[in-house]
XYZ file of C-alpha atoms in Angstrom:
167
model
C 122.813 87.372 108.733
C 121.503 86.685 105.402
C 125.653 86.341 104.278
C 124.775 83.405 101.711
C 124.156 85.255 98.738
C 121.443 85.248 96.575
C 119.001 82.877 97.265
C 116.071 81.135 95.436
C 115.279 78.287 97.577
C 115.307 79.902 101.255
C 115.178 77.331 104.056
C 114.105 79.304 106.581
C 112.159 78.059 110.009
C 109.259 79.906 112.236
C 109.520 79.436 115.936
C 107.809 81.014 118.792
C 109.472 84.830 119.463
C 111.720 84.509 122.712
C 112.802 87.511 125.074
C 116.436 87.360 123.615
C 115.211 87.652 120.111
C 114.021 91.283 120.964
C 117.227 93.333 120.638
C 117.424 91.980 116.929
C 114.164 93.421 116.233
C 114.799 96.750 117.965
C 117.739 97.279 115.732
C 116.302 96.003 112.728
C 113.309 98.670 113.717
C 115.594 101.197 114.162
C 117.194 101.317 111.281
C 116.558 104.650 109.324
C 116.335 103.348 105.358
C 114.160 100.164 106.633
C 111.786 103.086 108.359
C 111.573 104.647 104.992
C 111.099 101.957 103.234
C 108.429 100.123 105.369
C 106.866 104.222 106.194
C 104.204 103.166 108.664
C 106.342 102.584 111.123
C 106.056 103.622 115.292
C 106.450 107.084 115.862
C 109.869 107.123 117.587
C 111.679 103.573 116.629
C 114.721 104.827 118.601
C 112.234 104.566 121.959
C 113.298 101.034 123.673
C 110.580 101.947 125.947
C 107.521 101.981 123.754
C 108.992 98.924 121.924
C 109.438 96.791 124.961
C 105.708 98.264 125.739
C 104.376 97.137 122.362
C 106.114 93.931 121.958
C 104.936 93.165 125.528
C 101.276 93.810 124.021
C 101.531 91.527 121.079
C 103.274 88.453 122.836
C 100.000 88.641 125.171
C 97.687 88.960 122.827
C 96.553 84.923 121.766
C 94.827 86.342 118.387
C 98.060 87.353 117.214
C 100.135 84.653 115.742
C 103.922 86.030 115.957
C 106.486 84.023 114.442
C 110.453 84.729 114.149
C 112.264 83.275 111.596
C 115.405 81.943 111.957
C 118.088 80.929 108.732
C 119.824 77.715 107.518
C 122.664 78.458 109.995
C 120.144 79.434 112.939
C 120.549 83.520 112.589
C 117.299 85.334 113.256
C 116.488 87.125 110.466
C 113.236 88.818 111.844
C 109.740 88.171 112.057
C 106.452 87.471 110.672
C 102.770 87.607 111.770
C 99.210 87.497 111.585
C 96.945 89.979 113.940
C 93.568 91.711 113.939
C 89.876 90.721 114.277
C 88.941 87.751 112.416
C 87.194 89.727 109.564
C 90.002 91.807 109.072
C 93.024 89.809 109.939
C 96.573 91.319 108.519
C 99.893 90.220 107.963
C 103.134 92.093 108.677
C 106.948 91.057 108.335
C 109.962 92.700 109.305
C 113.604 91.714 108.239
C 116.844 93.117 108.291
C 117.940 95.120 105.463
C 120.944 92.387 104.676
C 117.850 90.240 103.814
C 116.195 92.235 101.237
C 116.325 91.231 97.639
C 117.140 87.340 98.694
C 113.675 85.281 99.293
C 113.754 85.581 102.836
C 110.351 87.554 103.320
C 108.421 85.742 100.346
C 109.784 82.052 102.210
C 108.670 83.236 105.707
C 105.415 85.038 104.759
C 104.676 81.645 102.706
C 105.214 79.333 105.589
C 103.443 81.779 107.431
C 100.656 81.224 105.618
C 100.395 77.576 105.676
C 100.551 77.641 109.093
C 97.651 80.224 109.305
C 94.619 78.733 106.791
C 92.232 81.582 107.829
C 90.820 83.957 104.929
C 91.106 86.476 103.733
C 93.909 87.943 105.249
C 94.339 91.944 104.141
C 98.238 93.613 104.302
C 98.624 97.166 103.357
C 102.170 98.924 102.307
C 103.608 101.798 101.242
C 102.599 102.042 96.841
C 106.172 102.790 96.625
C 107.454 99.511 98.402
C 108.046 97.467 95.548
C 110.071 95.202 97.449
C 106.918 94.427 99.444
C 104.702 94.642 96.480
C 106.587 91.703 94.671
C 107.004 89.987 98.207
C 102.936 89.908 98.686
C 102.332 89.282 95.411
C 104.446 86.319 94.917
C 102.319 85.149 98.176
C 98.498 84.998 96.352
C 97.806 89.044 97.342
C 95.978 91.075 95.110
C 95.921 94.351 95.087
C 91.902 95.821 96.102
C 92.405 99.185 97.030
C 94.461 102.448 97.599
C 94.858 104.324 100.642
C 96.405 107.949 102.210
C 97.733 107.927 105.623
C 100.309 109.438 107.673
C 103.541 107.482 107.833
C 105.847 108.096 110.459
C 108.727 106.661 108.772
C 108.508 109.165 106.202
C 107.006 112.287 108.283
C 104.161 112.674 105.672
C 101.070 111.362 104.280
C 101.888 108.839 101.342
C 99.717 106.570 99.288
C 99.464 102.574 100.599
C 97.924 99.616 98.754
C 95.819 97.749 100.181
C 95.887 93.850 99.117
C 93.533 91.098 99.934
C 94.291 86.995 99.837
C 90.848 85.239 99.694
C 92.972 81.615 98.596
């Protein structure tokens, strides 16, 4: 995954999530630096339980648009999606760690967003997250607020930013 070096055109392509796509993202979610990175994680990542419980929730849910996006040479590379009430929708990505640094989120969260033309859309991440920070930004989000909550990936409160997209 994500073996081609560093990118600045990503092809990438969103399809509909399907059952065998699952075990990627449990071991992309369980990985301990992505869970410090990302910081408001689930409480127990390592629990295949509560993720087959949650994922189970989200593929039923119709307001949530759930995309996984797949490379040039058809790897899944993680996923993408929109969820929330309409006057608060939210977008939220997950991708293996071989991906950071190399386009992939900033390409899928883009297509992501032509596909969804609804506005605003609101993210929030960790004020740390740079990664994220550049990834969102690149993307039309500005920054509109700040945030304490607890983050599970970290085990404390931290400070989030909270970013709007009104285009």
């Amino acid at each position: 995954m994500c073996e081609w070096g560093v990118v600045v055109r990503m092809d990438i392509t969103l399809r509909d999530v399907r059952d065998d796509d699952l075990d990627v993202f449990f071991r992309q979610g369980a990985d301990v630096e992505a869970n410090r990175m990302a910081a408001f994680t689930s409480e127990d990542p390592s629990d295949r339980g509560r993720f087959d419980a949650h994922w189970a929730r989200v593929r039923a849910d119709r307001a949530v648009v759930l995309r996984s996006v797949v490379g040039p040479d058809g790897e899944l590379l993680g996923h993408v999606a929109v969820y929330g009430p309409p006057e608060e929708r939210e977008v939220t990505y997950w991708f293996g760690r071989e991906c950071w640094g190399r386009g992939v989120a900033t390409a899928a969260l883009r297509a992501l967003l032509a596909e969804v033309v609804h506005r605003p859309l609101y993210a929030r991440v960790a004020a740390d997250n740079a990664g994220s920070v550049r990834v969102l930004g690149k993307c039309g989000f500005v920054v509109t607020g700040r945030d304490k909550d607890f983050a599970y990936g970290r085990g404390e409160e931290i400070e989030e930013l909270i970013l709007k997209l009104d285009r």
